[in-house]
Coordinates of C-alpha atoms in Angstrom, one line a residue:
M20 CA 0.2 0.1 0.1
S21 CA 2.1 2.8 -1.2
R22 CA -0.4 6.0 -0.8
I23 CA -3.1 5.5 1.6
R24 CA -7.0 6.4 0.4
V25 CA -8.2 9.1 2.5
G26 CA -11.9 10.7 2.4
V27 CA -12.5 13.5 5.0
V28 CA -15.9 14.3 6.6
G29 CA -16.3 17.5 7.8
A30 CA -15.4 20.6 5.7
G31 CA -15.3 23.0 8.4
M32 CA -12.5 24.9 10.1
I33 CA -10.1 22.2 10.8
S34 CA -10.6 20.2 7.7
Q35 CA -10.1 23.3 5.6
V36 CA -7.1 25.2 7.2
E37 CA -5.5 21.9 8.7
H38 CA -6.3 18.2 8.0
I39 CA -6.7 18.9 3.8
P40 CA -3.6 21.2 3.3
N41 CA -1.6 18.8 5.2
L42 CA -2.8 15.5 3.8
L43 CA -2.6 17.7 0.5
R44 CA 1.6 18.1 1.5
L45 CA 1.9 14.4 1.8
G46 CA 0.9 13.4 -1.3
E47 CA 3.6 10.9 -1.6
L48 CA 1.8 9.2 1.5
F49 CA -2.1 9.9 0.9
E50 CA -4.6 10.4 -2.1
V51 CA -7.6 12.6 -0.7
V52 CA -10.5 11.0 -2.8
G53 CA -13.2 13.7 -1.7
V54 CA -14.7 15.5 1.4
A55 CA -18.7 15.0 2.5
D56 CA -20.3 18.2 4.5
P57 CA -24.0 18.8 4.7
S58 CA -23.1 22.5 3.4
R59 CA -22.8 23.2 0.0
I60 CA -20.8 26.4 0.3
S61 CA -18.1 24.5 2.4
R62 CA -17.5 21.6 0.4
Q63 CA -17.4 23.4 -3.0
F64 CA -15.1 25.7 -1.3
V65 CA -12.6 22.8 -0.8
T66 CA -13.1 21.6 -4.3
D67 CA -12.7 25.2 -5.9
T68 CA -9.6 25.4 -3.3
H69 CA -8.1 22.3 -3.7
G70 CA -9.8 20.7 -6.7
I71 CA -11.2 17.6 -4.7
A72 CA -14.1 16.0 -4.9
N73 CA -17.4 16.5 -2.6
F74 CA -20.1 14.8 -1.3
E75 CA -23.4 15.9 0.7
T76 CA -23.3 12.8 2.8
I77 CA -20.7 10.4 4.2
D78 CA -23.2 7.3 2.4
Q79 CA -22.0 9.2 -0.8
L80 CA -18.1 9.3 0.5
F81 CA -18.0 6.0 1.4
D82 CA -18.8 4.8 -1.9
Q83 CA -16.1 5.7 -3.1
P84 CA -12.4 3.7 -3.2
L85 CA -11.2 4.2 0.1
D86 CA -8.7 2.9 2.8
A87 CA -9.1 5.5 5.7
V88 CA -11.0 8.3 6.6
V89 CA -10.3 12.0 8.3
I90 CA -13.1 12.7 10.7
G91 CA -13.5 16.5 11.5
S92 CA -17.1 17.1 11.8
P93 CA -18.9 18.3 15.0
D94 CA -17.8 16.6 17.8
P95 CA -21.7 15.1 18.8
L96 CA -21.7 13.2 15.1
H97 CA -18.2 11.2 16.0
H98 CA -19.4 8.7 17.6
E99 CA -22.3 7.5 15.1
Q100 CA -19.7 8.4 11.8
V101 CA -16.5 6.3 13.6
L102 CA -19.1 3.4 13.6
A103 CA -20.0 3.8 10.6
A104 CA -16.8 4.2 8.6
L105 CA -15.5 0.8 11.1
A106 CA -18.7 -1.0 10.0
V107 CA -17.4 -0.6 6.2
G108 CA -13.8 -1.3 6.5
L109 CA -12.0 1.8 7.0
H110 CA -9.3 3.2 9.5
V111 CA -10.1 6.0 11.2
F112 CA -8.4 9.1 12.3
C113 CA -11.4 10.9 14.4
E114 CA -10.9 14.7 15.9
K115 CA -11.1 15.2 19.8
P116 CA -13.2 14.7 21.7
L117 CA -13.8 11.2 20.5
C118 CA -16.9 11.2 22.6
Y119 CA -18.5 12.2 25.5
S120 CA -19.1 8.9 27.2
L121 CA -17.2 6.5 28.6
A122 CA -19.3 3.8 27.0
E123 CA -19.7 5.5 23.4
I124 CA -15.9 5.0 23.3
A125 CA -16.5 1.3 24.3
E126 CA -18.4 1.0 21.9
I127 CA -15.6 2.4 19.5
I128 CA -12.9 0.1 21.0
A129 CA -15.2 -2.9 20.6
A130 CA -16.0 -2.2 17.0
R131 CA -12.4 -0.9 16.2
D132 CA -11.5 -4.6 17.3
A133 CA -13.8 -6.6 15.4
A134 CA -13.0 -4.6 12.4
R135 CA -9.3 -5.1 13.0
K136 CA -8.6 -1.3 11.9
I137 CA -6.9 1.6 13.6
V138 CA -8.8 4.6 15.0
Q139 CA -6.4 7.6 15.8
V140 CA -8.0 10.4 18.1
G141 CA -6.4 13.8 16.9
Y142 CA -4.4 14.8 19.6
M143 CA -1.7 16.5 17.8
K144 CA 0.5 17.4 20.7
R145 CA 1.7 14.6 21.2
F146 CA 3.4 14.8 17.9
D147 CA 4.9 18.3 19.0
P148 CA 8.9 18.1 18.6
S149 CA 9.2 19.8 21.7
Y150 CA 6.7 17.6 23.7
R151 CA 8.7 14.5 22.5
L152 CA 12.0 16.0 23.5
A153 CA 10.1 16.9 27.1
L154 CA 9.5 13.0 27.2
A155 CA 13.4 12.5 27.6
S156 CA 14.5 15.6 29.4
L157 CA 12.4 15.5 32.5
P158 CA 14.9 17.1 34.9
G159 CA 13.2 14.8 38.1
T160 CA 11.2 11.8 38.9
S161 CA 8.4 10.7 40.4
S162 CA 9.5 10.7 43.8
T163 CA 10.7 14.0 42.8
L164 CA 7.4 15.6 41.7
R165 CA 5.8 18.5 43.9
A166 CA 3.5 20.0 40.9
V167 CA 2.5 20.3 37.6
S168 CA 0.3 23.3 36.4
V169 CA -1.6 24.4 33.3
E170 CA -2.7 27.7 32.0
V171 CA -4.1 28.5 28.9
N172 CA -6.2 31.6 27.6
D173 CA -7.5 31.5 24.3
P174 CA -9.7 33.7 21.9
D175 CA -10.2 31.0 19.9
A176 CA -9.3 30.7 16.0
W177 CA -10.2 34.2 14.6
P178 CA -6.7 35.8 15.1
F179 CA -4.7 33.7 14.0
I180 CA -6.3 32.0 10.5
T181 CA -7.1 35.5 8.4
H182 CA -4.1 34.5 6.4
Q183 CA -5.6 31.4 5.4
P184 CA -8.0 29.9 2.8
Y185 CA -11.3 29.1 4.9
R186 CA -14.8 29.8 4.2
R187 CA -17.9 28.8 6.7
G188 CA -20.9 27.3 5.6
T189 CA -24.0 29.0 6.4
D190 CA -26.4 27.2 4.8
I191 CA -26.3 24.5 6.7
P192 CA -30.5 23.3 7.1
H193 CA -31.8 24.8 10.2
D194 CA -33.5 21.3 11.5
L195 CA -30.0 19.6 11.1
I196 CA -28.8 22.3 13.5
A197 CA -31.5 21.5 16.1
A198 CA -31.1 17.7 15.2
V199 CA -27.7 17.8 16.2
A200 CA -27.5 20.4 19.2
A201 CA -30.4 17.4 20.9
K202 CA -28.2 14.9 19.9
Q203 CA -25.6 16.5 21.9
K204 CA -27.6 17.4 24.4
R205 CA -28.5 13.7 25.4
Q206 CA -24.9 12.8 24.5
V207 CA -24.0 14.9 27.8
E208 CA -27.1 14.2 29.8
Y209 CA -25.6 10.3 29.1
A210 CA -22.3 10.6 29.8
I211 CA -22.2 12.8 32.8
G212 CA -25.5 10.7 34.4
V213 CA -26.8 13.3 36.7
P214 CA -29.0 16.3 36.3
V215 CA -26.9 19.4 34.6
T216 CA -26.6 22.8 35.0
K217 CA -26.6 25.1 31.8
L218 CA -22.9 26.7 33.0
A219 CA -21.9 23.1 33.5
F220 CA -23.1 21.8 29.8
R221 CA -21.0 24.7 28.4
G222 CA -17.8 24.2 29.9
F223 CA -18.3 20.3 29.9
I224 CA -18.4 20.6 26.0
G225 CA -16.6 23.9 25.7
A226 CA -13.8 24.5 28.4
Y227 CA -13.0 21.0 29.4
S228 CA -13.7 18.6 26.0
S229 CA -12.6 20.8 23.4
A230 CA -10.2 22.8 24.7
L231 CA -8.5 21.6 28.1
I232 CA -8.5 17.7 26.7
H233 CA -5.9 18.6 24.7
D234 CA -4.0 19.3 27.9
V235 CA -4.8 16.7 29.7
N236 CA -3.9 14.3 27.5
A237 CA -0.4 15.9 27.4
V238 CA -0.4 15.9 31.4
H239 CA -1.3 12.5 31.1
G240 CA 2.0 11.1 28.6
L241 CA 4.2 13.1 30.8
L242 CA 2.9 11.5 34.1
D243 CA 3.0 8.0 32.4
A244 CA 6.7 8.9 31.5
L245 CA 7.6 9.5 35.2
G246 CA 5.8 6.8 36.3
V247 CA 3.1 8.6 38.0
P248 CA -0.2 7.0 38.5
D249 CA -3.9 8.1 37.9
G250 CA -4.4 10.9 40.7
E251 CA -7.6 12.0 42.2
V252 CA -9.8 14.9 41.2
V253 CA -10.2 17.2 44.3
G254 CA -11.3 20.8 43.0
A255 CA -13.1 22.1 39.7
Q256 CA -14.9 25.1 38.8
I257 CA -16.4 26.0 35.5
F258 CA -16.8 29.9 35.3
A259 CA -17.5 32.6 33.0
N260 CA -20.4 31.4 31.3
G261 CA -18.5 27.9 30.4
D262 CA -15.8 29.8 28.9
G263 CA -13.7 29.1 31.6
G264 CA -12.8 25.5 33.6
Q265 CA -10.8 25.1 36.5
G266 CA -9.5 21.8 37.7
A267 CA -7.1 19.7 40.6
V268 CA -6.3 16.7 40.9
K269 CA -4.0 15.0 43.7
S270 CA -1.3 12.8 42.8
L271 CA 1.0 10.8 44.8
D272 CA -0.7 10.9 47.8
G273 CA -0.7 14.3 48.1
Q274 CA 3.2 14.8 47.2
A275 CA 2.2 16.6 43.8
L276 CA -0.7 19.0 42.8
W277 CA -1.8 19.1 39.2
T278 CA -4.0 22.5 38.6
M279 CA -5.4 22.9 35.4
T280 CA -7.1 26.7 33.9
H281 CA -8.8 26.9 30.8
L282 CA -10.6 30.4 29.8
T283 CA -11.4 31.6 26.2
V284 CA -10.9 35.5 26.5
P285 CA -13.1 36.3 23.0
K286 CA -12.1 39.2 22.3
L287 CA -8.4 39.5 22.9
A288 CA -6.2 38.4 20.4
D289 CA -3.3 36.8 22.2
Y290 CA -3.1 33.2 22.9
K291 CA -1.2 31.2 26.2
E292 CA -0.5 27.9 26.9
R293 CA 1.6 26.2 29.8
I294 CA 2.3 23.1 30.7
T295 CA 4.8 23.0 34.0
L296 CA 6.1 20.6 35.7
F297 CA 8.3 21.6 39.2
F298 CA 10.3 19.0 41.0
D299 CA 12.6 19.7 44.3
D300 CA 15.2 21.0 42.7
A301 CA 13.9 22.3 38.9
S302 CA 10.9 22.6 36.4
L303 CA 10.3 22.0 33.0
E304 CA 8.0 24.1 31.1
L305 CA 6.1 23.8 27.6
E306 CA 4.8 27.1 25.8
F307 CA 2.4 25.9 23.4
P308 CA 1.7 28.7 20.4
S309 CA -1.9 29.0 18.9
P310 CA -2.6 25.5 17.3
W311 CA -3.4 27.4 13.9
L312 CA 0.0 29.0 13.7
N313 CA 1.7 26.4 11.8
H314 CA 5.9 25.3 12.2
H315 CA 6.1 27.7 15.1
P316 CA 7.8 26.0 17.4
T317 CA 7.0 24.9 21.0
R318 CA 9.5 26.3 23.5
L319 CA 10.7 23.6 25.8
T320 CA 12.7 25.3 28.6
V321 CA 14.3 23.3 31.4
T322 CA 15.4 25.2 34.8
T323 CA 17.7 23.5 37.3
S324 CA 19.3 24.2 40.6
D325 CA 22.2 23.8 42.5
G326 CA 22.1 25.5 45.8
H327 CA 22.1 29.3 44.7
V328 CA 23.5 28.8 40.8
L329 CA 20.1 28.4 38.8
S330 CA 20.7 27.3 34.9
K331 CA 17.9 27.7 32.2
R332 CA 18.3 25.8 29.2
D333 CA 15.8 26.3 26.1
L334 CA 15.8 23.0 24.2
R335 CA 14.5 23.1 19.8
A336 CA 13.6 19.9 18.6
G337 CA 13.0 21.0 15.1
Y338 CA 10.4 22.8 13.1
A339 CA 8.1 20.1 12.1
E340 CA 4.1 20.6 12.3
A341 CA 2.2 18.7 14.8
F342 CA -0.6 17.9 13.0
V343 CA 1.7 17.3 9.6
E344 CA 3.5 14.4 12.0
E345 CA 0.3 13.0 13.4
M346 CA -0.7 12.1 9.9
R347 CA 2.4 10.5 9.4
G348 CA 1.8 8.8 12.4
F349 CA -1.3 7.3 11.2
R350 CA -0.6 6.3 8.2
A351 CA 2.9 4.2 10.1
A352 CA 0.1 2.8 12.1
I353 CA -1.7 1.5 9.0
V354 CA 1.0 0.6 7.0
N355 CA 4.1 -0.5 8.6
G356 CA 2.0 -1.8 12.2
D357 CA 3.8 1.2 14.4
P358 CA 2.1 1.7 17.7
V359 CA -0.7 3.9 17.5
V360 CA -0.6 7.3 19.5
N361 CA -3.7 8.1 20.8
P362 CA -6.2 5.1 20.5
P363 CA -9.3 5.1 22.1
E364 CA -8.1 3.8 24.9
H365 CA -6.3 7.6 26.1
A366 CA -9.7 9.4 24.7
A367 CA -11.4 7.2 27.7
R368 CA -8.6 7.8 30.1
D369 CA -8.9 11.8 29.2
Q370 CA -12.4 12.0 28.8
E371 CA -12.9 9.6 32.5
L372 CA -11.0 12.6 34.2
L373 CA -13.2 15.4 32.3
L374 CA -16.0 13.9 33.9
G375 CA -14.8 13.7 37.1
L376 CA -14.3 17.5 37.2
T377 CA -17.5 17.9 35.9
W378 CA -19.1 15.8 38.6
Q379 CA -16.7 17.6 41.4
H380 CA -17.9 21.6 39.8
L381 CA -21.8 20.1 39.8
A382 CA -21.2 18.7 43.6
T383 CA -21.0 22.2 44.6
A384 CA -23.2 24.3 42.4
P385 CA -26.4 25.4 42.4
F386 CA -29.4 23.5 40.7
D387 CA -31.3 26.2 39.6
W388 CA -30.3 26.6 36.4
A389 CA -31.4 23.1 34.9
L390 CA -30.4 22.1 31.5
N391 CA -33.5 22.9 29.4
L392 CA -32.0 23.8 25.8

């Protein structure tokens, strides 16, 4: 199999700005057969820009000769579309979150195993050259870890994509939009399993499952490298009308605390994302650029102290783009049998923590804003 014949489900921003251009850049590895989207405006824009065939439905796309599919559709559609792709024998790359509920992820794992296909989740930070270097450059051990800090402020994509060809689909039928919204409501209620406030709903689908999920996955990888087991959720708050999400996880019987905060600041054209690990006598910090800015290297800094002598090292691992490298990894898993980076099992672990944060928030939240969407 010299080139993977791939279809793209969803012609929205992530597909237009990242996945389709990146797959085309990897033309020696992938043949992009077509894109499916209910928006004629979006899918025709992809055709006009890249010369790729377009289809209104995934059934029409799946009728084409394909080996794999890249799913970049709205989050509530991931579960059914991944299962549909596996049912027709396709390998699957799916954007995060894979699903909202652990039960739905378990269904995907079972379907993957039955189909004997690859399923990879779109956590591109695991492919970031600086992140991979960080795994090999940890300046401490599990016995010296004291804290993990995640801090993110994000305006969303608008300041970072104006230089990219992109057209938003404004022609999706209102009944389809309403049906997807209703599906999302059912999925969230099923996942959380207890009465959900409007605030918790917004925070769960946004600050947690759409934003902090990347950092949760990245920190899990760093803790795995240290041999630190999963901890206990001890605090969480959703705030700023759901644009903000905060959490705290106690690790190693209280030896270390992992804190995390994400805040969307919608009118501030600034992006900051830091993951910092503190040890007894050292720290490691990853400072990520906006993910929409390709080939902007993540800054990796290791700080150590020998008594009063403080030393800082800035480490650089190259300019490879994480969004591109995750597609190389997807193909390597299909063709070479390489280990899958970010399998559904990772998504389940991440989602279990995000559900735990949501339950912790709800335990202290008033229930006078019952979800009624």
